[in-house]
Amino acid sequence: MTYIAKRTKGAAGQPLFLTFHGTGGNEGQFHGFAEQLIPGAHVTSPRGDVSEHGALRYFRRTGEGVYDMDDLAARTDAMAEFIRAEKQNLSAPNAIGMGYSNGANILAAVALAQPDLVDTLVLMHPLIPWAPQDQPGPKGRRVLITAGERDPICPAPLTQAFVDYLTAQGADVTVHWHPGGHEIAQSEVDAVAQFVAG
């Protein structure tokens, strides 16, 4: 699978840093931020290839919070194939993924389907409205989840349920809440920087 993507080639032996934009964003949304977080890293930012009334996304949905699960499964496989190829082409020893909203959702879906691909996950305002099956894949994976306590798009109880699921699978989960909604707060940006540096 090929995606339109923004790429920064890093130094040999450096990790691959993948970024995934939110609905209506594009491949430039977090690319520069990733470059700042890990200077010298390879940074790849694929553009979502689904248009929802002109807004770019990574998979289709039939309503707010209602996913086309068949489409999600197909596009999860395609994204996993893309990530695997990027890692191989760059000989990257490990991969970090960072996504916001719809971007966090495709990243989480890939991580659940093929947990060996991405070693460290930054999921900003993810929404996983289904109950994932138990699996050993997430064990030991570092995961940061950031969310708004009053997020109307990603309700706090669903975020907490996903946190609880990952914790139960043995993932090393860090959670950062801010008091607002679906917007990215400065405290989140700081939490991401601290997490990636650690």
Coordinates of C-alpha atoms in Angstrom, one line a residue:
M1 CA 0.0 0.0 0.0
T2 CA 1.3 3.4 -0.9
Y3 CA 0.3 6.6 0.9
I4 CA 1.1 10.2 0.1
A5 CA 3.5 10.9 2.9
K6 CA 5.9 13.5 4.2
R7 CA 9.3 12.1 5.0
T8 CA 12.4 13.3 6.8
K9 CA 15.4 10.9 6.5
G10 CA 17.2 10.7 9.8
A11 CA 20.6 9.3 10.8
A12 CA 21.5 5.7 10.5
G13 CA 20.4 3.6 13.5
Q14 CA 17.8 6.2 14.6
P15 CA 14.2 5.2 15.2
L16 CA 11.3 5.7 12.8
F17 CA 8.8 8.2 14.2
L18 CA 5.4 7.9 12.5
T19 CA 2.8 10.6 12.9
F20 CA -0.9 10.4 12.0
H21 CA -3.2 13.4 11.7
G22 CA -6.7 14.0 12.9
T23 CA -9.8 14.3 10.7
G24 CA -9.4 17.3 8.4
G25 CA -5.6 17.5 9.0
N26 CA -2.8 16.4 6.7
E27 CA 0.6 14.9 6.7
G28 CA 2.2 18.2 7.9
Q29 CA 0.1 18.4 11.2
F30 CA 2.6 16.7 13.5
H31 CA 5.6 16.2 11.2
G32 CA 7.6 19.1 12.5
F33 CA 6.7 18.4 16.1
A34 CA 8.1 14.8 15.7
E35 CA 11.3 16.2 14.2
Q36 CA 11.7 18.5 17.3
L37 CA 10.9 15.6 19.8
I38 CA 13.6 13.3 18.5
P39 CA 16.3 15.2 16.5
G40 CA 17.9 12.8 14.0
A41 CA 15.0 10.4 13.8
H42 CA 13.4 9.2 10.6
V43 CA 10.0 10.9 10.4
T44 CA 7.2 9.5 8.2
S45 CA 3.8 11.1 8.2
P46 CA 1.2 9.4 5.9
R47 CA -1.8 11.3 4.6
G48 CA -5.2 9.7 5.2
D49 CA -6.7 8.5 2.0
V50 CA -10.4 8.7 2.8
S51 CA -12.3 11.9 2.2
E52 CA -15.2 12.7 4.4
H53 CA -16.8 15.8 2.7
G54 CA -13.3 16.9 1.8
A55 CA -11.8 16.2 5.3
L56 CA -9.0 13.6 5.2
R57 CA -9.3 10.5 7.3
Y58 CA -7.7 7.1 7.6
F59 CA -10.9 5.0 7.5
R60 CA -14.6 5.5 6.9
R61 CA -17.3 6.0 9.5
T62 CA -21.1 6.0 9.2
G63 CA -21.6 8.6 12.0
E64 CA -19.8 10.3 14.9
G65 CA -18.2 7.4 16.8
V66 CA -19.7 4.8 14.5
Y67 CA -17.0 3.1 12.4
D68 CA -17.3 1.1 9.2
M69 CA -15.6 -1.9 10.8
D70 CA -15.0 -3.7 7.5
D71 CA -13.3 -0.6 6.1
L72 CA -11.3 -0.2 9.3
A73 CA -10.0 -3.8 9.1
A74 CA -8.9 -3.4 5.4
R75 CA -7.3 0.0 6.0
T76 CA -5.6 -1.3 9.2
D77 CA -4.0 -4.1 7.1
A78 CA -2.9 -1.6 4.5
M79 CA -1.4 0.8 7.1
A80 CA 0.4 -2.1 8.8
E81 CA 1.9 -3.1 5.4
F82 CA 3.0 0.5 4.9
I83 CA 4.6 0.8 8.3
R84 CA 6.5 -2.5 7.9
A85 CA 7.9 -1.4 4.5
E86 CA 9.0 2.0 6.0
K87 CA 10.8 0.2 8.8
Q88 CA 12.5 -2.2 6.4
N89 CA 13.5 0.5 3.9
L90 CA 15.1 2.6 6.7
S91 CA 16.5 -0.3 8.7
A92 CA 15.0 1.4 11.7
P93 CA 15.7 -0.5 14.9
N94 CA 12.3 0.5 16.4
A95 CA 9.3 2.6 15.7
I96 CA 7.4 5.3 17.6
G97 CA 3.8 6.2 16.6
M98 CA 1.9 9.4 17.5
G99 CA -1.6 10.0 16.4
Y100 CA -4.4 12.4 17.2
S101 CA -8.1 11.5 17.1
N102 CA -8.7 9.6 13.8
G103 CA -4.9 9.2 13.6
A104 CA -4.8 7.8 17.1
N105 CA -7.5 5.4 16.1
I106 CA -5.8 3.9 13.0
L107 CA -2.5 3.7 15.0
A108 CA -4.3 1.9 17.9
A109 CA -6.0 -0.4 15.4
V110 CA -2.6 -1.3 13.8
A111 CA -1.1 -1.8 17.3
L112 CA -3.9 -4.2 18.2
A113 CA -3.7 -6.1 15.0
Q114 CA 0.1 -6.3 14.6
P115 CA 1.6 -5.3 18.0
D116 CA 5.2 -6.0 16.8
L117 CA 5.2 -3.1 14.4
V118 CA 5.2 0.0 16.7
D119 CA 7.2 -0.1 19.9
T120 CA 6.0 3.1 21.6
L121 CA 2.6 4.6 21.2
V122 CA 1.3 8.2 21.7
L123 CA -2.4 8.2 21.4
M124 CA -4.0 11.6 21.7
H125 CA -7.8 11.5 22.1
P126 CA -8.3 7.9 20.8
L127 CA -11.8 6.5 20.5
I128 CA -12.0 2.7 20.5
P129 CA -15.8 2.0 20.6
W130 CA -15.5 -1.8 20.5
A131 CA -14.1 -4.3 23.0
P132 CA -10.7 -5.6 21.8
Q133 CA -9.9 -9.2 22.4
D134 CA -7.3 -10.1 25.0
Q135 CA -3.9 -10.6 23.6
P136 CA -0.3 -10.7 24.8
G137 CA 1.0 -8.3 22.1
P138 CA 0.8 -5.0 24.1
K139 CA 2.7 -6.5 27.1
G140 CA 5.6 -4.2 27.9
R141 CA 4.8 -1.6 25.3
R142 CA 5.0 2.0 26.4
V143 CA 1.8 3.8 25.7
L144 CA 0.8 7.4 26.4
I145 CA -2.9 8.3 26.2
T146 CA -4.0 11.9 26.4
A147 CA -7.6 13.0 26.6
G148 CA -10.0 15.8 27.6
E149 CA -12.2 15.2 30.5
R150 CA -15.1 16.9 28.7
D151 CA -14.4 15.6 25.2
P152 CA -17.7 15.2 23.3
I153 CA -16.1 13.2 20.5
C154 CA -14.1 10.8 22.6
P155 CA -16.1 10.4 25.9
A156 CA -14.0 10.0 29.0
P157 CA -15.6 6.6 30.0
L158 CA -14.6 5.1 26.7
T159 CA -11.1 6.5 27.0
Q160 CA -10.8 5.0 30.5
A161 CA -12.1 1.7 29.2
F162 CA -9.3 1.6 26.6
V163 CA -6.7 2.5 29.3
D164 CA -8.0 -0.3 31.5
Y165 CA -7.8 -2.7 28.6
L166 CA -4.2 -1.9 27.7
T167 CA -3.2 -2.0 31.4
A168 CA -4.8 -5.5 31.7
Q169 CA -2.8 -6.7 28.7
G170 CA 0.4 -5.7 30.5
A171 CA 1.2 -2.4 28.6
D172 CA 3.1 0.3 30.4
V173 CA 0.4 3.0 30.2
T174 CA 0.7 6.6 31.1
V175 CA -2.4 8.8 31.0
H176 CA -2.7 12.5 30.8
W177 CA -6.1 14.2 31.2
H178 CA -6.8 17.9 30.7
P179 CA -10.0 19.6 31.8
G180 CA -11.2 20.6 28.3
G181 CA -12.6 18.9 25.2
H182 CA -11.3 17.5 22.0
E183 CA -8.7 20.2 21.5
I184 CA -5.0 19.6 22.1
A185 CA -4.0 21.5 25.3
Q186 CA -0.6 22.8 26.0
S187 CA -0.3 20.4 28.9
E188 CA -0.8 17.5 26.4
V189 CA 2.0 18.8 24.3
D190 CA 4.2 18.9 27.4
A191 CA 3.2 15.4 28.4
V192 CA 4.0 14.1 25.0
A193 CA 7.4 15.7 25.0
Q194 CA 8.2 14.3 28.5
F195 CA 7.0 10.8 27.5
V196 CA 9.0 10.6 24.3
A197 CA 12.1 12.0 26.1
G198 CA 11.7 9.3 28.7

